[in-house]
Amino acid sequence: MRKKFRKSEENELFLFDTAVENIFLSEYMPQAPSEYVKIYLFALMYTHNGYYMDNELIARHLGIEVEDVLKAWTYWENMGAIKKNYYDKTNRYEYDVEFLSLREQLYGNKTKDNDAKSIASAFEDKSVKDLLKSIEKKINRPLGGNEPASIIALIDECGVSVELIEYCYNYCIKKGRTDVKYVEATIRNWSASNIKTVEDAENYLMQQDQRYSAYRRVMKALGFARNATEAEQEKIDYWMDVLDFGLDRIVEACKKTSGISNPNINYVSSIIENWAKADGKTIAEPNEPKAKKPISAKDVQRYYDYLKKLAEDEAKAKEEEIYRRIPAIKKIDEQIRESGVKLSQMMVMRAADSKKQAQDIKERMNELMMERAFLLTENDYPIEYMQIDYKCKKCKDSGIDDSGNRCSCYEERLKEASLWQKQ
């Protein structure tokens, strides 16, 4: 029988403390989707203090869909943070969630040693070597630190193919993200949705793309079963990106066509533009002789791509300049890269003396970094001279922040893109 709560009893819960492992905060939380973190912590609070909680209550408290809660538990199960205990093995939706000790997962489970050896041996696999080389070419820099080990671990932990990881890198690069944590989070999200192959990913992305989802919803609201044409997509882009109308309000405008025999997007456009005028927004009149096409999301993204390429090309030119003028720095960078790969192997092997060896490698890498900094400053270059100088440090000129949302710099880039397009 499910436990019923009085309000005063639930209020008492918020006076207690909930223990959260530091491993979760430092290793699991940064790469997880923000909604999944909320779900994990909220449910942990109730469980830790002995209170009843189910998926429906979690969804209601957090203002999300139950489906998202179920996806979160699949994600955390794949991450090894929880275990699903099924009441009936034939019913995949009825289960208790058991929170696992993350410390035990990392240090107390003997099978981890076998996993580590598996990862270490993967460094010698030709397809994996080719993957790492291909990734380095794509991101235009060597993989360092524990990046190679993190990439290889995805193959074993998520059961994905080398081809899917390479496809994921291509996808993330198009979004302006090359950091391994973002790629790792993407792969784990895909895995939680049972995406294991490139074909699975292509189908998933086609369905999940937010803008195309918006196009489909608008067309459905108009009573059409087909996809939006390019001209219709531009109209919808204009409503959303220039007039700043949300999808719900656009759908509301579409519903006003229900009383006419031949609903069309131009009729909806007239409704939305009238609303925009009432809100004091400026409308681009199509009959104006010098009317210019409004800036669309695609235009802004092209500007982001331009800024990103500009910054990366400049950094590449600086790197070539430094390697030409100070060849010793090129050798140092190669040594740092080799040390990073060795450190990754050391971290996954966990041999008896691996801790000392890893510390020695870290100290050597620090020495190399100091030597590198000395050579730069000795030759009148700032230490950060070879770093990529993105206009927006937060999104690295991609327009998308770490949580996958539109970056706060978007409005500023929108204004700049308008001027850039006129050049």
XYZ file of C-alpha atoms in Angstrom, residues 8 90 92 103 107 124 136 146 189 191 195 197 214 231 238 256 269 282 309-310 316 372 388 397 400-401 406 408 417:
29
model
C 3.557 18.881 7.754
C 8.029 -9.047 -18.488
C 9.897 -3.040 -18.280
C 32.635 5.025 -4.707
C 37.082 1.491 -6.517
C 46.511 -1.288 -29.473
C 42.569 14.650 -33.841
C 42.279 11.296 -20.202
C 22.260 10.259 -24.125
C 22.796 5.096 -25.619
C 21.017 4.306 -30.240
C 24.539 2.552 -34.870
C 8.636 23.057 -34.887
C 9.458 28.877 -48.331
C 10.998 34.650 -39.491
C -7.517 30.436 -36.088
C 1.476 35.038 -41.347
C 8.694 46.311 -36.789
C 36.616 29.430 -38.327
C 38.209 32.872 -38.092
C 46.471 27.603 -36.465
C 56.910 25.787 -23.010
C 42.026 29.764 -29.753
C 31.386 30.606 -30.989
C 25.076 26.438 -27.964
C 26.088 26.308 -24.297
C 20.993 28.729 -26.982
C 23.356 34.114 -23.913
C 25.042 38.986 -38.266
